[in-house]
Amino acid sequence: MAGRREALKKTRKIVIDPVNRIEGHLKVEVEVSGGKVVDAHCTTGLFRGFEIILKGRDPRDAAQITQRICGVCPTSHGTASVLCLDSAFGVKPTTNGRIVRNLILVADHIWDHILHFYHLVALDYVKGPNVPPFVPRYEGKGIYKLPPEINDFGVKGYLKALEIRRVGHEMTAIFGGRGPHVHGLVVGGATVVPTADAIVGYLWRLKEIEKFYDEIYLPTVYAVAKYYPEAFTFGAGCKNFLSYGVYPLNDDYTEFLLKPGVYTDGEDKPFDPEKITEYVKYSFYNDSITGLNPKNGKTHLANPDKPEAYSFTKAPRYDGKPHEVGPLARMWVANPVLSRHASEFLGKKGEVRMRDFGEKAFSVLGRLVARAEEGWLEVKAAKKWITELKPGAPVYKNVDVPETGIGFGCTEAPRGSVGHWIRIRDKKIANYQVVAPTTWNVSPRDDTGTPGPIEQALIGTPVPDPKNPVNVVRVIRSFDP
C-alpha cells in the first residue's frame, strides 16, 4: 500500500481544455508518471444531434444538412450522404457524374491536407515570430529543433499555404458550386456539367498545387521527420486500421484509388460494414442503444448526468475492436507507391511503399508522412481524372424518391472514414445515422473498458516537462480530430 500511495503522489494530471488548433471541441486529460503518460481520456463536450434534425425530412435534404456536421470536411459528408441516397434510391451515377464527384472530393482532400499540416500541426515544430498566430505556444528546452534556414522555410510555407488553400477551394467550387458546403452533389450524380473552360480552370489550379506539394509541403514534412526522429517512436495507438475506400475508378464501384480494407492484429482483411458496432457505456446516452450496428442505430437526447460517462461521442468498434481511421489507415491498407521524397528519406533506390516505413509508420510522424504522401497521390490521380471528363455529357440520372428504402454510403474524409445510414418510410427520413471519422479516433472507452485510438496513442507519450506537454498535443493533432 505504501508503494501505491507513493506512486500516486508522483502521478500528475494534466488537463488540456480546449485543445486548440483542431476543428471542433475537445478536452483531453492525461495522467503522467515517470515522465510518460500512463492514462488518457478524450472528452467531446458538445451534443449536436444531426440525426434527430433529419427525421421526417425529404431524404434529398440529407446531402445538404449533413455537410453542416463539419466546417472543414463538409464535402466528405455530402459525398457519403449522396452515396447513401444512391443506395436507398437504387441508382448509380453516369460516368461523368462519378468523375465529377471524385474531382469535387479530391480537391477538398488536397487543400485540407495542406491546412492540417501547416495551420494546425506545423507550429508544434516550426517556430514563427513572436506575433499571432505563432503565439501563444509551448516554450521549453528541445521543443524547437529545426535549423534556422529550414525553420524560415517552414514559416514561409505556412504563409504560402494560405494562398494555396484558396486555390484548392476554387477547385472545389468549379464543380461543386461553392466551398465549403457544396451544392453540386445530388442523389444520382452531380449538378455541374463539365465544360472546356471548367476543365482548363481546374487543371491549371491543380498544377499550382502540385508544385506546392513537390517543392514545399513534402520537403518540409521530411525535414521535420529528419530533425524530430523521436516522433517516430511514440503515438502508435491500437495499430488496427480501417478504410472504407475512396475514389471509385469504375461505374460498378468495384475498384478504388485507395481500396477498402481492414488491418486488424497484424492481418489484412476485407471490409464488412456489418461488423461495425457502437458502444455507449462511457458516453452520455442510454445504455439500451449500446452494441448496435449503425443501420439499426438510435440517437436520442443525451444524458449529461450519466454515471461514469465522460463524452458525447459514442465508441465505434470494428469486429469488437478499436480501429484508427485516416490517412495512415488508408495508406497502410492500400500500400501505394510513394513520392521520390520518401525514397530519398529512406535511402532506398527505386519505388518505396507505405509499409516500407515498417513500425515507424505507427507514430506521430508516420501520420504526417502518410497524409502528405496521400495528397501527392491524389494530385496525380486528379490530373488523370480531369482528362477523362466528357464536356457536355450527362452528370446525373433522374430518380424519384421511393416510398420506402434502406441505404448505406461510405467514403473517406481527409481525417478518416465516414459512413451514413438511412431508412426511408412514406418518402421521408425515418432514421438516419452518421459515424464521423473523429468518432472512431476520439472515442471513449467501450463497454469492455478498452480505450479509443487516440487514448491508446497517448499512453506512453513522453512528457519530460509537465508545464510544456507539447508531445501530448503532437499526438492529438497527428490524428486531426
Coordinates of C-alpha atoms in Angstrom, one line a residue:
M1 CA 0.0 0.0 0.0
A2 CA 2.8 2.4 0.8
G3 CA 4.3 1.9 -2.6
R4 CA 1.0 2.5 -4.3
R5 CA 0.5 5.7 -2.3
E6 CA 4.0 6.9 -3.2
A7 CA 3.3 6.2 -6.9
L8 CA 0.1 8.2 -6.8
K9 CA 2.0 11.1 -5.3
K10 CA 4.3 11.1 -8.3
T11 CA 1.4 10.9 -10.8
R12 CA 0.3 14.2 -12.2
K13 CA -2.9 15.0 -14.0
I14 CA -2.7 17.4 -17.0
V15 CA -5.9 18.8 -18.4
I16 CA -5.9 20.5 -21.8
D17 CA -9.3 22.1 -22.3
P18 CA -9.9 23.1 -25.1
V19 CA -7.3 21.5 -27.3
N20 CA -6.6 24.3 -29.8
R21 CA -5.6 24.1 -33.5
I22 CA -8.1 21.4 -34.2
E23 CA -11.5 21.5 -35.9
G24 CA -14.1 21.2 -33.2
H25 CA -14.3 20.9 -29.4
L26 CA -12.1 18.5 -27.4
K27 CA -10.8 18.1 -23.9
V28 CA -8.0 15.7 -23.0
E29 CA -7.0 14.6 -19.6
V30 CA -3.7 12.6 -19.2
E31 CA -2.0 11.2 -16.1
V32 CA 1.8 11.5 -16.2
S33 CA 4.1 9.3 -14.1
G34 CA 7.8 8.8 -14.6
G35 CA 7.9 11.3 -17.5
K36 CA 5.3 9.4 -19.5
V37 CA 1.6 9.3 -20.0
V38 CA 0.1 6.4 -18.1
D39 CA -3.6 7.0 -18.7
A40 CA -5.7 9.2 -21.0
H41 CA -9.3 10.3 -21.5
C42 CA -10.7 12.2 -24.5
T43 CA -13.9 14.2 -23.9
T44 CA -16.1 15.8 -26.5
G45 CA -18.3 18.3 -24.7
L46 CA -20.9 19.1 -27.3
F47 CA -24.1 17.3 -28.2
R48 CA -25.3 18.2 -31.8
G49 CA -28.0 15.6 -32.7
F50 CA -28.0 15.9 -36.5
E51 CA -29.7 12.5 -36.7
I52 CA -32.6 14.0 -34.8
I53 CA -32.8 17.0 -37.0
L54 CA -33.0 14.8 -40.1
K55 CA -36.0 12.8 -39.0
G56 CA -39.2 13.4 -41.0
R57 CA -37.4 15.4 -43.8
D58 CA -37.2 14.8 -47.5
P59 CA -34.3 12.3 -48.0
R60 CA -32.7 14.6 -50.5
D61 CA -32.2 17.2 -47.8
A62 CA -29.7 15.0 -46.1
A63 CA -26.9 15.8 -48.6
Q64 CA -27.0 19.5 -47.6
I65 CA -27.8 19.2 -43.9
T66 CA -25.1 16.6 -43.1
Q67 CA -22.5 18.9 -44.6
R68 CA -23.0 21.2 -41.6
I69 CA -21.7 18.4 -39.4
C70 CA -18.2 19.7 -40.2
G71 CA -16.9 23.1 -41.3
V72 CA -13.6 21.7 -42.7
C73 CA -14.7 18.5 -44.5
P74 CA -18.4 19.0 -45.4
T75 CA -17.7 17.7 -48.9
S76 CA -16.9 14.3 -47.4
H77 CA -20.2 14.2 -45.5
G78 CA -22.0 15.3 -48.7
T79 CA -20.4 12.5 -50.6
A80 CA -21.2 9.9 -48.0
S81 CA -24.8 11.2 -48.0
V82 CA -25.3 11.0 -51.8
L83 CA -23.8 7.5 -51.8
C84 CA -26.2 6.6 -49.1
L85 CA -29.1 8.0 -51.1
D86 CA -27.9 6.3 -54.3
S87 CA -28.1 3.0 -52.3
A88 CA -31.6 3.7 -50.9
F89 CA -33.0 5.1 -54.3
G90 CA -31.4 2.3 -56.3
V91 CA -29.4 4.4 -58.7
K92 CA -25.8 4.8 -59.9
P93 CA -24.4 8.0 -61.4
T94 CA -23.3 8.3 -65.0
T95 CA -19.6 8.0 -65.8
N96 CA -19.3 11.8 -65.9
G97 CA -21.2 12.1 -62.6
R98 CA -18.8 9.6 -60.9
I99 CA -15.7 11.5 -62.1
V100 CA -17.2 14.9 -61.2
R101 CA -17.9 13.6 -57.7
N102 CA -14.3 12.4 -57.5
L103 CA -12.9 15.8 -58.6
I104 CA -15.0 17.7 -56.0
L105 CA -13.9 15.4 -53.2
V106 CA -10.3 15.2 -54.2
A107 CA -10.0 19.0 -54.3
D108 CA -11.3 19.1 -50.8
H109 CA -8.8 16.5 -49.7
I110 CA -5.8 18.1 -51.4
W111 CA -6.3 21.5 -49.7
D112 CA -7.3 20.1 -46.4
H113 CA -4.1 18.1 -46.1
I114 CA -2.2 21.4 -46.5
L115 CA -4.5 23.1 -43.9
H116 CA -3.8 20.3 -41.5
F117 CA 0.0 20.3 -41.7
Y118 CA 0.7 24.0 -42.0
H119 CA -2.1 25.7 -40.0
L120 CA -2.8 23.1 -37.3
V121 CA 0.3 20.9 -36.9
A122 CA 3.4 22.7 -38.1
L123 CA 3.6 25.2 -35.3
D124 CA 4.5 22.4 -32.9
Y125 CA 7.7 22.0 -34.9
V126 CA 8.3 25.3 -36.7
K127 CA 8.9 28.4 -34.5
G128 CA 7.4 31.5 -36.0
P129 CA 7.9 35.1 -35.0
N130 CA 6.5 36.3 -31.6
V131 CA 3.2 37.5 -33.1
P132 CA -0.1 35.8 -33.6
P133 CA -0.9 33.3 -34.9
F134 CA 2.5 31.9 -34.0
V135 CA 2.0 32.7 -30.3
P136 CA 1.0 31.6 -27.7
R137 CA 3.0 28.4 -27.8
Y138 CA 4.8 25.9 -25.6
E139 CA 8.3 27.2 -24.8
G140 CA 10.7 24.6 -23.4
K141 CA 14.1 23.0 -23.9
G142 CA 14.3 21.0 -27.1
I143 CA 10.8 21.8 -28.3
Y144 CA 12.0 23.6 -31.5
K145 CA 14.9 21.9 -33.2
L146 CA 14.9 22.9 -36.9
P147 CA 18.0 24.8 -38.1
P148 CA 17.2 28.5 -38.8
E149 CA 17.2 28.2 -42.6
I150 CA 14.8 25.2 -42.5
N151 CA 12.6 26.9 -39.9
D152 CA 12.4 30.0 -42.0
F153 CA 11.4 27.8 -45.0
G154 CA 8.6 26.3 -42.8
V155 CA 7.3 29.8 -41.8
K156 CA 7.3 30.9 -45.5
G157 CA 5.5 27.7 -46.3
Y158 CA 2.9 28.5 -43.7
L159 CA 2.1 31.8 -45.3
K160 CA 2.2 30.4 -48.9
A161 CA -0.2 27.6 -47.7
L162 CA -2.9 30.2 -47.0
E163 CA -2.8 31.2 -50.7
I164 CA -2.7 27.6 -51.9
R165 CA -5.7 26.7 -49.7
R166 CA -7.7 29.4 -51.6
V167 CA -6.7 27.8 -54.9
G168 CA -7.9 24.5 -53.6
H169 CA -11.3 26.0 -52.5
E170 CA -11.6 27.4 -56.0
M171 CA -11.1 23.9 -57.5
T172 CA -13.8 22.6 -55.2
A173 CA -16.2 25.3 -56.3
I174 CA -15.6 24.8 -60.0
F175 CA -17.6 21.5 -60.0
G176 CA -19.2 21.8 -56.5
G177 CA -20.8 25.3 -57.0
R178 CA -19.1 26.7 -53.9
G179 CA -17.0 25.8 -51.0
P180 CA -17.5 24.9 -48.2
H181 CA -20.9 23.2 -48.3
V182 CA -21.1 22.4 -52.0
H183 CA -24.3 22.4 -54.0
G184 CA -23.0 20.1 -56.7
L185 CA -23.6 16.7 -55.0
V186 CA -27.1 15.2 -55.5
V187 CA -28.6 11.7 -55.5
G188 CA -27.9 10.1 -58.9
G189 CA -24.7 12.1 -59.6
A190 CA -23.7 15.8 -59.7
T191 CA -25.2 19.1 -60.9
V192 CA -22.4 20.8 -62.9
V193 CA -22.0 19.7 -66.5
P194 CA -18.3 19.9 -67.4
T195 CA -17.2 22.5 -69.9
A196 CA -13.8 23.0 -71.6
D197 CA -13.4 26.2 -69.6
A198 CA -14.1 24.4 -66.3
I199 CA -11.7 21.6 -67.1
V200 CA -8.9 24.0 -68.0
G201 CA -9.5 26.2 -64.9
Y202 CA -9.4 23.1 -62.7
L203 CA -6.3 21.8 -64.3
W204 CA -4.1 24.9 -64.1
R205 CA -5.1 25.3 -60.4
L206 CA -4.2 21.7 -59.8
K207 CA -0.7 22.2 -61.4
E208 CA -0.1 25.1 -59.0
I209 CA -1.0 22.9 -56.0
E210 CA 1.2 20.1 -57.5
K211 CA 4.2 22.4 -57.4
F212 CA 3.5 23.3 -53.8
Y213 CA 3.4 19.7 -52.8
D214 CA 6.6 18.8 -54.6
E215 CA 8.7 21.9 -53.7
I216 CA 7.4 22.9 -50.3
Y217 CA 4.9 20.6 -48.5
L218 CA 6.7 17.2 -48.9
P219 CA 10.2 18.6 -48.3
T220 CA 9.0 20.3 -45.1
V221 CA 7.4 17.2 -43.8
Y222 CA 10.6 15.2 -44.4
A223 CA 12.7 17.9 -42.8
V224 CA 10.6 17.7 -39.7
A225 CA 11.0 13.9 -39.8
K226 CA 14.8 14.3 -40.0
Y227 CA 15.1 16.6 -37.1
Y228 CA 12.4 15.0 -34.9
P229 CA 13.2 11.3 -35.2
E230 CA 11.8 10.6 -31.7
A231 CA 8.4 11.4 -33.1
F232 CA 8.6 8.1 -35.0
T233 CA 8.7 6.3 -31.6
F234 CA 5.5 7.4 -29.8
G235 CA 1.8 7.8 -30.6
A236 CA 1.4 4.3 -32.0
G237 CA -2.1 3.7 -30.8
C238 CA -4.1 0.5 -31.4
K239 CA -2.3 -0.4 -34.7
N240 CA -5.6 -1.5 -36.1
F241 CA -6.6 0.3 -39.3
L242 CA -9.9 0.7 -41.1
S243 CA -10.5 2.2 -44.6
Y244 CA -13.9 2.4 -46.4
G245 CA -12.2 3.0 -49.7
V246 CA -12.4 6.2 -51.7
Y247 CA -12.5 7.5 -55.3
P248 CA -14.2 4.8 -57.4
L249 CA -12.4 4.1 -60.6
N250 CA -15.3 2.3 -62.4
D251 CA -19.0 2.7 -62.7
D252 CA -19.6 -0.5 -60.8
Y253 CA -17.7 0.8 -57.7
T254 CA -15.5 -2.3 -57.5
E255 CA -12.2 -0.5 -57.9
F256 CA -10.8 2.4 -56.0
L257 CA -7.8 4.6 -55.9
L258 CA -7.5 3.8 -52.2
K259 CA -9.2 0.5 -51.6
P260 CA -11.5 -0.5 -48.8
G261 CA -10.0 -2.9 -46.2
V262 CA -9.1 -3.6 -42.6
Y263 CA -5.8 -4.3 -40.9
T264 CA -6.5 -6.0 -37.6
D265 CA -4.0 -7.6 -35.2
G266 CA -1.4 -7.6 -38.0
E267 CA -3.6 -9.2 -40.6
D268 CA -5.2 -7.7 -43.8
K269 CA -9.0 -8.4 -44.1
P270 CA -11.8 -7.4 -46.3
F271 CA -14.1 -4.6 -45.1
D272 CA -17.6 -5.7 -43.9
P273 CA -19.9 -2.8 -42.7
E274 CA -22.0 -5.4 -40.8
K275 CA -19.1 -5.7 -38.3
I276 CA -19.4 -2.1 -37.2
T277 CA -21.0 -1.5 -33.7
E278 CA -21.3 1.5 -31.5
Y279 CA -21.0 1.3 -27.7
V280 CA -22.1 3.9 -25.1
K281 CA -21.2 2.7 -21.6
Y282 CA -18.9 5.8 -21.2
S283 CA -21.0 8.1 -23.4
F284 CA -23.8 10.3 -22.4
Y285 CA -26.5 8.1 -23.9
N286 CA -28.9 5.5 -22.6
D287 CA -27.3 2.0 -22.4
S288 CA -30.2 0.5 -24.2
I289 CA -28.7 1.6 -27.5
T290 CA -25.3 0.1 -27.0
G291 CA -23.8 -2.5 -29.3
L292 CA -25.9 -1.7 -32.3
N293 CA -24.8 -1.6 -36.0
P294 CA -25.5 1.9 -37.3
K295 CA -28.2 0.6 -39.7
N296 CA -30.2 -0.1 -36.5
G297 CA -28.6 2.7 -34.5
K298 CA -30.5 5.2 -32.5
T299 CA -29.8 8.8 -31.4
H300 CA -31.8 10.4 -28.6
L301 CA -31.3 13.4 -26.4
A302 CA -28.2 12.9 -24.3
N303 CA -28.0 12.5 -20.5
P304 CA -25.1 14.5 -19.2
D305 CA -25.6 13.2 -15.7
K306 CA -25.0 9.6 -16.6
P307 CA -22.6 8.0 -14.1
E308 CA -19.1 7.1 -15.4
A309 CA -19.8 8.7 -18.8
Y310 CA -17.4 11.4 -19.9
S311 CA -18.0 12.1 -23.6
F312 CA -20.8 12.9 -26.1
T313 CA -19.0 10.7 -28.6
K314 CA -20.1 7.0 -29.0
A315 CA -17.4 4.3 -29.2
P316 CA -17.5 2.7 -32.6
R317 CA -15.7 -0.6 -32.9
Y318 CA -15.0 -2.9 -35.9
D319 CA -15.3 -6.6 -35.1
G320 CA -15.3 -5.6 -31.5
K321 CA -12.0 -3.7 -31.5
P322 CA -11.0 -0.1 -31.8
H323 CA -9.6 0.9 -35.2
E324 CA -7.8 4.0 -36.3
V325 CA -9.1 5.8 -39.4
G326 CA -7.5 8.5 -41.5
P327 CA -4.6 8.9 -44.0
L328 CA -2.3 6.5 -42.2
A329 CA -5.0 3.8 -42.2
R330 CA -5.8 4.4 -45.9
M331 CA -2.2 4.4 -46.9
W332 CA -1.3 1.3 -44.8
V333 CA -4.3 -0.7 -46.2
A334 CA -3.7 0.4 -49.8
N335 CA 0.1 0.4 -49.6
P336 CA 0.6 2.6 -52.7
V337 CA 3.9 3.8 -54.2
L338 CA 5.2 6.9 -52.5
S339 CA 6.9 10.0 -53.9
R340 CA 10.6 10.4 -54.7
H341 CA 10.9 12.3 -51.4
A342 CA 10.1 9.1 -49.5
S343 CA 12.7 7.2 -51.4
E344 CA 15.3 9.8 -50.6
F345 CA 14.3 9.9 -46.9
L346 CA 14.5 6.1 -46.5
G347 CA 17.7 6.0 -48.6
K348 CA 16.3 3.5 -51.0
K349 CA 16.6 3.4 -54.8
G350 CA 13.5 2.9 -56.9
E351 CA 9.9 2.7 -55.6
V352 CA 9.0 2.6 -52.0
R353 CA 5.6 2.0 -50.5
M354 CA 3.9 3.0 -47.2
R355 CA 4.7 -0.3 -45.5
D356 CA 8.4 0.2 -46.2
F357 CA 8.3 2.5 -43.2
G358 CA 7.6 -0.5 -41.0
E359 CA 6.9 0.1 -37.3
K360 CA 8.0 3.8 -37.7
A361 CA 4.7 4.3 -39.6
F362 CA 2.8 3.7 -36.3
S363 CA 3.6 7.1 -34.8
V364 CA 3.0 10.8 -34.8
L365 CA 5.3 11.4 -37.7
G366 CA 4.0 8.3 -39.5
R367 CA 0.6 10.0 -39.7
L368 CA 2.1 13.3 -41.0
V369 CA 4.1 11.5 -43.7
A370 CA 1.1 9.3 -44.7
R371 CA -1.0 12.4 -45.1
A372 CA 1.4 14.3 -47.3
E373 CA 2.1 11.3 -49.4
E374 CA -1.6 10.6 -49.8
G375 CA -2.1 14.2 -51.0
W376 CA 0.6 13.7 -53.6
L377 CA -1.1 10.5 -54.8
E378 CA -4.4 12.4 -55.0
V379 CA -2.9 15.2 -57.0
K380 CA -1.6 12.7 -59.6
A381 CA -4.9 10.9 -59.8
A382 CA -6.9 14.2 -60.3
K383 CA -4.6 15.1 -63.2
K384 CA -5.8 11.9 -64.9
W385 CA -9.5 12.2 -64.0
I386 CA -9.8 15.7 -65.3
T387 CA -8.8 14.5 -68.8
E388 CA -11.4 11.7 -68.6
L389 CA -14.4 14.1 -68.4
K390 CA -16.6 14.5 -71.5
P391 CA -17.7 18.1 -71.9
G392 CA -21.5 18.3 -72.2
A393 CA -22.2 14.7 -71.3
P394 CA -24.8 13.9 -68.6
V395 CA -23.7 14.1 -65.0
Y396 CA -26.7 12.6 -63.2
K397 CA -29.6 10.2 -63.5
N398 CA -33.0 11.5 -62.5
V399 CA -34.8 9.3 -59.9
D400 CA -37.9 9.7 -57.8
V401 CA -38.0 9.4 -54.0
P402 CA -39.0 5.9 -53.1
E403 CA -41.9 5.1 -50.7
T404 CA -39.5 3.0 -48.6
G405 CA -35.8 2.3 -48.7
I406 CA -32.7 1.4 -46.8
G407 CA -29.3 2.8 -47.8
F408 CA -25.7 2.9 -46.7
G409 CA -23.0 5.1 -48.1
C410 CA -19.3 5.3 -47.1
T411 CA -16.3 7.3 -48.2
E412 CA -13.2 8.9 -46.7
A413 CA -12.9 12.4 -45.3
P414 CA -9.3 13.8 -45.1
R415 CA -9.3 12.8 -41.4
G416 CA -10.8 9.4 -41.8
S417 CA -13.7 7.0 -42.7
V418 CA -17.2 8.5 -42.8
G419 CA -20.4 6.4 -43.1
H420 CA -24.1 7.3 -43.4
W421 CA -27.1 5.0 -43.0
I422 CA -30.7 5.8 -43.9
R423 CA -34.2 4.3 -43.6
I424 CA -37.0 5.9 -45.7
R425 CA -40.7 5.5 -44.8
D426 CA -43.5 7.3 -46.6
K427 CA -40.9 9.1 -48.7
K428 CA -39.5 10.7 -45.5
I429 CA -36.4 10.0 -43.4
A430 CA -37.5 7.6 -40.7
N431 CA -33.9 7.1 -39.3
Y432 CA -30.5 8.5 -40.2
Q433 CA -27.2 7.6 -38.6
V434 CA -23.8 9.1 -39.1
V435 CA -20.5 7.7 -37.9
A436 CA -18.0 10.5 -38.5
P437 CA -14.2 10.0 -38.7
T438 CA -13.4 11.6 -35.4
T439 CA -16.0 9.4 -33.7
W440 CA -13.7 6.4 -34.5
N441 CA -10.4 8.1 -33.4
V442 CA -11.5 10.2 -30.4
S443 CA -13.9 7.6 -29.0
P444 CA -14.1 7.0 -25.2
R445 CA -13.8 3.5 -23.6
D446 CA -16.2 0.9 -25.0
D447 CA -18.3 -1.4 -22.9
T448 CA -15.3 -3.6 -22.2
G449 CA -13.3 -0.6 -20.9
T450 CA -10.9 -0.6 -23.9
P451 CA -9.7 2.9 -24.7
G452 CA -10.2 4.5 -28.1
P453 CA -7.4 5.0 -30.7
I454 CA -6.3 8.5 -29.5
E455 CA -6.5 7.5 -25.9
Q456 CA -4.3 4.5 -26.6
A457 CA -1.9 6.6 -28.7
L458 CA -1.4 9.0 -25.8
I459 CA -0.4 6.3 -23.4
G460 CA 3.4 6.0 -23.3
T461 CA 3.9 9.5 -24.8
P462 CA 7.0 11.2 -23.2
V463 CA 6.2 14.3 -21.1
P464 CA 9.6 15.4 -19.7
D465 CA 8.2 18.8 -18.6
P466 CA 4.5 18.7 -17.4
K467 CA 4.4 22.5 -17.8
N468 CA 5.0 22.1 -21.5
P469 CA 3.2 18.9 -22.6
V470 CA 3.9 19.5 -26.3
N471 CA 4.1 15.8 -27.1
V472 CA 0.6 15.3 -25.9
V473 CA -0.8 17.8 -28.4
R474 CA 1.5 16.5 -31.1
V475 CA -0.1 13.1 -30.7
I476 CA -3.6 14.5 -30.8
R477 CA -3.1 16.8 -33.8
S478 CA -1.5 14.0 -35.8
F479 CA -5.0 12.4 -35.9
D480 CA -6.6 15.7 -37.0
P481 CA -9.6 15.3 -34.6

